[in-house]
Amino acid sequence: MRWLICVFCSLLVGCSGSWHFQKSPVFVTEADAARYLREALNGAGADDRREAIQQISRTRFVSQATVVEGMSTIARTDHSPSVRCAAVRALALAQAEPAAAPLLAILSEHPENAGCLPPDDTVRWDALDALLPRAQRGALPAEQQAELSESARRLLAGNASRDVRMAAARILGCLPRPEVLSALVDALRQRDFGVVYEADRSLMALTGHDFQHDPAAWSQWLEKTNDPFAERGRLDARMRPARSGWWSSTTESFKRGLARFAPKQES
């Protein structure tokens, strides 16, 4: 009996020592969602705010206009990067169209003009990752596509974080715009293979051609072609095969692992 009491207490007591009862998302009511949102906006501790965001993210209310507005405010203005990241991930789950605007504001060159506190690179990475499915579906209107293209190209060229540069290269592969191609070819000259790998795959996805990470070959081809997007998607089956042979899958796994590898920095 004692162990049962201990288990019950562990479910009630959070890491911060405050008492919480985590309802199953199926049973969360609108009143519960409103309480989570108030805690997410006004909670005294970052852990409490982040937990409240995670709670509401699991529910059917995550796409409601009031919740999206609240998550947008948190993603733009909370002083804790981890809380901002939780809000960004909540916006990624929301199907509402306004959820994209605060993510684009975070990535802009001057986020303060959109009422954002300066984001760190973790927040930028999460914002790019949150926008990726929308870009893949073509769900962003032309104006937002242009805004995303500008931000991703700037981050790809000059951001200090390899994770941000890799995410920027990845999302540019969903934007068939002329200015994107030159930015991706320039990225092939970076020293980090993770960035080179993502940039090359994006070029392959956009053009249907493969020049094996060679920026000179890509530049020559782009100079000669009149419509670089004419064969877009031709290599999709090769890039994302349903089933592949042992050698192909092993090679691709090795490339993905090498792309994620970050050498230890000397102190």
Short mmCIF file of C-alpha atoms in Angstrom, two decimals:
data_model
loop_
_atom_site.label_atom_id
_atom_site.label_comp_id
_atom_site.label_asym_id
_atom_site.label_seq_id
_atom_site.Cartn_x
_atom_site.Cartn_y
_atom_site.Cartn_z
CA MET A 1 0.00 0.00 0.00
CA ARG A 2 2.88 2.33 0.82
CA TRP A 3 4.32 2.05 -2.70
CA LEU A 4 0.95 2.96 -4.19
CA ILE A 5 0.83 6.15 -2.11
CA CYS A 6 4.37 7.02 -3.23
CA VAL A 7 3.46 6.58 -6.90
CA PHE A 8 0.34 8.71 -6.48
CA CYS A 9 2.34 11.47 -4.77
CA SER A 10 4.98 11.41 -7.52
CA LEU A 11 2.26 12.07 -10.07
CA LEU A 12 1.03 15.06 -8.10
CA VAL A 13 4.31 16.71 -7.18
CA GLY A 14 6.21 18.44 -9.97
CA CYS A 15 9.95 18.98 -10.18
CA SER A 16 9.63 22.46 -8.73
CA GLY A 17 7.82 21.17 -5.67
CA SER A 18 4.45 22.67 -6.64
CA TRP A 19 1.37 20.47 -6.79
CA HIS A 20 0.07 19.50 -10.21
CA PHE A 21 -2.43 17.01 -11.47
CA GLN A 22 -1.81 16.12 -15.09
CA LYS A 23 -5.07 15.21 -16.76
CA SER A 24 -5.11 12.98 -19.76
CA PRO A 25 -5.46 15.23 -22.84
CA VAL A 26 -8.71 13.46 -23.64
CA PHE A 27 -10.31 14.82 -20.47
CA VAL A 28 -8.95 18.37 -20.60
CA THR A 29 -11.80 20.88 -20.68
CA GLU A 30 -11.86 24.42 -22.04
CA ALA A 31 -11.59 25.69 -18.46
CA ASP A 32 -8.47 23.56 -17.97
CA ALA A 33 -6.98 24.94 -21.19
CA ALA A 34 -7.66 28.49 -20.01
CA ARG A 35 -5.91 27.72 -16.71
CA TYR A 36 -2.90 26.26 -18.53
CA LEU A 37 -2.73 29.35 -20.74
CA ARG A 38 -2.82 31.71 -17.75
CA GLU A 39 0.00 29.75 -16.11
CA ALA A 40 1.99 29.76 -19.36
CA LEU A 41 1.69 33.54 -19.62
CA ASN A 42 2.00 34.53 -15.97
CA GLY A 43 3.69 31.69 -14.08
CA ALA A 44 6.43 32.83 -11.73
CA GLY A 45 8.90 30.09 -12.67
CA ALA A 46 10.17 29.15 -16.11
CA ASP A 47 9.63 25.45 -15.35
CA ASP A 48 5.97 26.10 -14.49
CA ARG A 49 5.40 28.15 -17.64
CA ARG A 50 7.06 25.53 -19.82
CA GLU A 51 5.06 22.72 -18.22
CA ALA A 52 1.82 24.62 -18.80
CA ILE A 53 2.71 25.07 -22.47
CA GLN A 54 3.47 21.37 -22.81
CA GLN A 55 0.15 20.52 -21.18
CA ILE A 56 -1.90 22.65 -23.55
CA SER A 57 0.14 21.44 -26.55
CA ARG A 58 -1.19 17.92 -26.01
CA THR A 59 -4.81 19.01 -26.20
CA ARG A 60 -7.30 19.75 -28.98
CA PHE A 61 -7.26 23.42 -27.94
CA VAL A 62 -3.76 24.11 -29.28
CA SER A 63 -5.16 25.54 -32.54
CA GLN A 64 -7.73 27.81 -30.93
CA ALA A 65 -7.25 31.51 -31.71
CA THR A 66 -6.77 32.53 -28.08
CA VAL A 67 -4.17 29.84 -27.49
CA VAL A 68 -2.30 30.70 -30.71
CA GLU A 69 -2.26 34.36 -29.67
CA GLY A 70 -0.94 33.43 -26.23
CA MET A 71 1.76 31.13 -27.65
CA SER A 72 2.76 33.88 -30.09
CA THR A 73 3.24 36.32 -27.23
CA ILE A 74 5.32 33.83 -25.27
CA ALA A 75 7.45 32.83 -28.28
CA ARG A 76 8.25 36.47 -28.96
CA THR A 77 8.68 37.91 -25.46
CA ASP A 78 9.39 35.36 -22.72
CA HIS A 79 12.78 35.89 -21.08
CA SER A 80 13.49 32.14 -20.88
CA PRO A 81 14.77 30.56 -24.13
CA SER A 82 13.44 27.14 -23.07
CA VAL A 83 9.96 28.58 -22.54
CA ARG A 84 10.12 30.35 -25.89
CA CYS A 85 11.13 27.07 -27.56
CA ALA A 86 8.17 25.28 -25.96
CA ALA A 87 5.84 27.99 -27.31
CA VAL A 88 7.40 27.73 -30.77
CA ARG A 89 6.80 23.98 -30.78
CA ALA A 90 3.20 24.60 -29.73
CA LEU A 91 2.79 26.96 -32.69
CA ALA A 92 4.18 24.21 -34.93
CA LEU A 93 1.30 21.99 -33.84
CA ALA A 94 -1.33 24.67 -34.44
CA GLN A 95 -3.03 24.48 -37.81
CA ALA A 96 -4.22 28.10 -37.67
CA GLU A 97 -2.70 30.37 -40.32
CA PRO A 98 -1.68 33.15 -37.85
CA ALA A 99 0.76 30.72 -36.18
CA ALA A 100 3.35 31.35 -38.91
CA ALA A 101 3.66 35.12 -38.40
CA PRO A 102 5.42 35.09 -35.00
CA LEU A 103 7.83 32.39 -36.22
CA LEU A 104 8.80 34.57 -39.17
CA ALA A 105 9.17 37.56 -36.85
CA ILE A 106 11.61 35.61 -34.66
CA LEU A 107 13.75 34.81 -37.72
CA SER A 108 13.77 38.34 -39.12
CA GLU A 109 16.93 40.45 -39.19
CA HIS A 110 15.42 42.97 -36.78
CA PRO A 111 13.02 41.00 -34.55
CA GLU A 112 12.65 43.96 -32.20
CA ASN A 113 10.68 45.76 -34.91
CA ALA A 114 8.03 43.03 -34.58
CA GLY A 115 7.97 43.25 -30.79
CA CYS A 116 10.34 40.30 -30.24
CA LEU A 117 13.10 39.99 -27.72
CA PRO A 118 16.37 38.96 -29.42
CA PRO A 119 16.20 35.14 -29.85
CA ASP A 120 19.07 32.81 -29.20
CA ASP A 121 20.07 30.18 -31.76
CA THR A 122 18.01 27.44 -30.10
CA VAL A 123 14.87 29.52 -30.58
CA ARG A 124 15.86 30.25 -34.19
CA TRP A 125 16.46 26.54 -34.85
CA ASP A 126 13.06 25.62 -33.42
CA ALA A 127 11.36 28.37 -35.45
CA LEU A 128 12.89 27.06 -38.69
CA ASP A 129 11.91 23.51 -37.76
CA ALA A 130 8.37 24.64 -36.95
CA LEU A 131 7.99 26.34 -40.34
CA LEU A 132 9.41 23.42 -42.32
CA PRO A 133 6.16 21.39 -42.61
CA ARG A 134 4.28 24.48 -43.79
CA ALA A 135 6.94 25.19 -46.39
CA GLN A 136 6.89 21.54 -47.53
CA ARG A 137 3.11 21.67 -48.01
CA GLY A 138 3.28 24.99 -49.84
CA ALA A 139 1.02 26.41 -47.15
CA LEU A 140 2.79 29.78 -46.89
CA PRO A 141 1.45 32.65 -49.02
CA ALA A 142 3.87 34.34 -51.43
CA GLU A 143 4.66 37.23 -49.08
CA GLN A 144 5.58 34.88 -46.24
CA GLN A 145 7.60 32.69 -48.61
CA ALA A 146 9.64 35.74 -49.59
CA GLU A 147 10.12 36.67 -45.93
CA LEU A 148 11.22 33.14 -45.04
CA SER A 149 13.57 33.01 -48.03
CA GLU A 150 15.27 36.23 -46.98
CA SER A 151 15.71 35.12 -43.36
CA ALA A 152 16.88 31.60 -44.20
CA ARG A 153 19.42 32.85 -46.75
CA ARG A 154 20.83 35.33 -44.22
CA LEU A 155 21.07 32.67 -41.50
CA LEU A 156 22.61 30.14 -43.89
CA ALA A 157 25.32 32.58 -44.92
CA GLY A 158 26.30 34.03 -41.58
CA ASN A 159 24.84 32.39 -38.48
CA ALA A 160 27.37 31.00 -36.02
CA SER A 161 25.34 27.88 -35.20
CA ARG A 162 25.79 24.93 -37.56
CA ASP A 163 22.36 23.61 -36.50
CA VAL A 164 20.72 26.87 -37.58
CA ARG A 165 22.62 26.88 -40.88
CA MET A 166 21.65 23.25 -41.56
CA ALA A 167 18.00 23.99 -40.79
CA ALA A 168 18.11 27.07 -43.03
CA ALA A 169 19.58 25.04 -45.91
CA ARG A 170 16.91 22.38 -45.41
CA ILE A 171 13.97 24.78 -45.50
CA LEU A 172 15.30 26.61 -48.57
CA GLY A 173 14.84 23.34 -50.45
CA CYS A 174 11.08 23.89 -50.15
CA LEU A 175 11.16 27.36 -51.72
CA PRO A 176 11.49 27.30 -55.54
CA ARG A 177 12.68 30.88 -55.86
CA PRO A 178 15.61 32.04 -58.06
CA GLU A 179 17.51 33.75 -55.23
CA VAL A 180 17.51 30.54 -53.19
CA LEU A 181 19.70 28.62 -55.66
CA SER A 182 22.70 30.94 -55.49
CA ALA A 183 22.53 30.96 -51.69
CA LEU A 184 22.58 27.17 -51.61
CA VAL A 185 25.48 26.96 -54.08
CA ASP A 186 27.45 29.42 -51.91
CA ALA A 187 26.73 27.19 -48.89
CA LEU A 188 28.45 24.28 -50.66
CA ARG A 189 31.71 26.17 -50.10
CA GLN A 190 31.34 26.16 -46.32
CA ARG A 191 33.73 23.96 -44.35
CA ASP A 192 31.03 22.20 -42.30
CA PHE A 193 29.92 19.07 -44.17
CA GLY A 194 26.58 19.07 -42.35
CA VAL A 195 25.71 22.38 -44.02
CA VAL A 196 27.10 21.21 -47.37
CA TYR A 197 25.05 18.01 -47.19
CA GLU A 198 21.77 19.84 -46.50
CA ALA A 199 22.46 22.49 -49.14
CA ASP A 200 23.22 19.86 -51.77
CA ARG A 201 20.05 17.90 -50.99
CA SER A 202 18.00 21.08 -51.25
CA LEU A 203 19.52 21.85 -54.65
CA MET A 204 18.71 18.31 -55.78
CA ALA A 205 15.12 18.64 -54.56
CA LEU A 206 14.61 21.99 -56.28
CA THR A 207 16.21 21.16 -59.63
CA GLY A 208 16.06 17.40 -60.11
CA HIS A 209 19.83 17.33 -60.79
CA ASP A 210 22.82 16.07 -58.85
CA PHE A 211 26.38 17.41 -59.11
CA GLN A 212 27.84 15.65 -56.07
CA HIS A 213 28.41 18.67 -53.77
CA ASP A 214 30.43 20.49 -56.46
CA PRO A 215 29.70 24.25 -56.34
CA ALA A 216 31.54 24.92 -59.62
CA ALA A 217 29.44 22.33 -61.46
CA TRP A 218 26.25 23.73 -59.97
CA SER A 219 27.22 27.28 -60.96
CA GLN A 220 28.00 26.24 -64.54
CA TRP A 221 24.69 24.41 -64.86
CA LEU A 222 22.71 27.36 -63.45
CA GLU A 223 24.36 29.73 -65.95
CA LYS A 224 23.27 27.53 -68.88
CA THR A 225 19.72 26.60 -67.88
CA ASN A 226 16.71 28.77 -68.60
CA ASP A 227 14.35 27.09 -66.13
CA PRO A 228 16.20 25.53 -63.18
CA PHE A 229 12.96 24.26 -61.65
CA ALA A 230 11.67 22.47 -64.76
CA GLU A 231 12.59 19.04 -63.37
CA ARG A 232 11.87 19.77 -59.74
CA GLY A 233 10.99 16.60 -57.87
CA ARG A 234 12.62 14.24 -60.39
CA LEU A 235 15.01 12.90 -57.76
CA ASP A 236 12.52 12.67 -54.90
CA ALA A 237 12.22 8.90 -55.14
CA ARG A 238 16.00 8.51 -55.06
CA MET A 239 16.39 10.92 -52.14
CA ARG A 240 13.61 9.32 -50.10
CA PRO A 241 13.41 5.72 -51.29
CA ALA A 242 10.76 3.48 -49.75
CA ARG A 243 13.22 0.59 -49.81
CA SER A 244 16.86 0.65 -50.78
CA GLY A 245 19.68 -1.82 -50.98
CA TRP A 246 22.17 -2.41 -48.22
CA TRP A 247 24.90 -0.30 -49.82
CA SER A 248 22.66 2.67 -50.59
CA SER A 249 21.08 2.74 -47.14
CA THR A 250 24.46 2.34 -45.42
CA THR A 251 26.02 5.14 -47.49
CA GLU A 252 23.11 7.47 -46.85
CA SER A 253 23.15 6.68 -43.12
CA PHE A 254 26.87 7.41 -43.01
CA LYS A 255 26.36 10.77 -44.75
CA ARG A 256 23.57 11.72 -42.34
CA GLY A 257 25.74 10.76 -39.38
CA LEU A 258 28.69 12.71 -40.73
CA ALA A 259 26.44 15.71 -41.33
CA ARG A 260 25.39 15.68 -37.67
CA PHE A 261 28.93 15.24 -36.36
CA ALA A 262 30.35 18.31 -34.64
CA PRO A 263 34.10 18.16 -33.89
CA LYS A 264 35.15 19.03 -30.36
CA GLN A 265 36.29 22.63 -30.05
CA GLU A 266 39.76 23.23 -28.62
CA SER A 267 39.75 25.29 -25.46
#
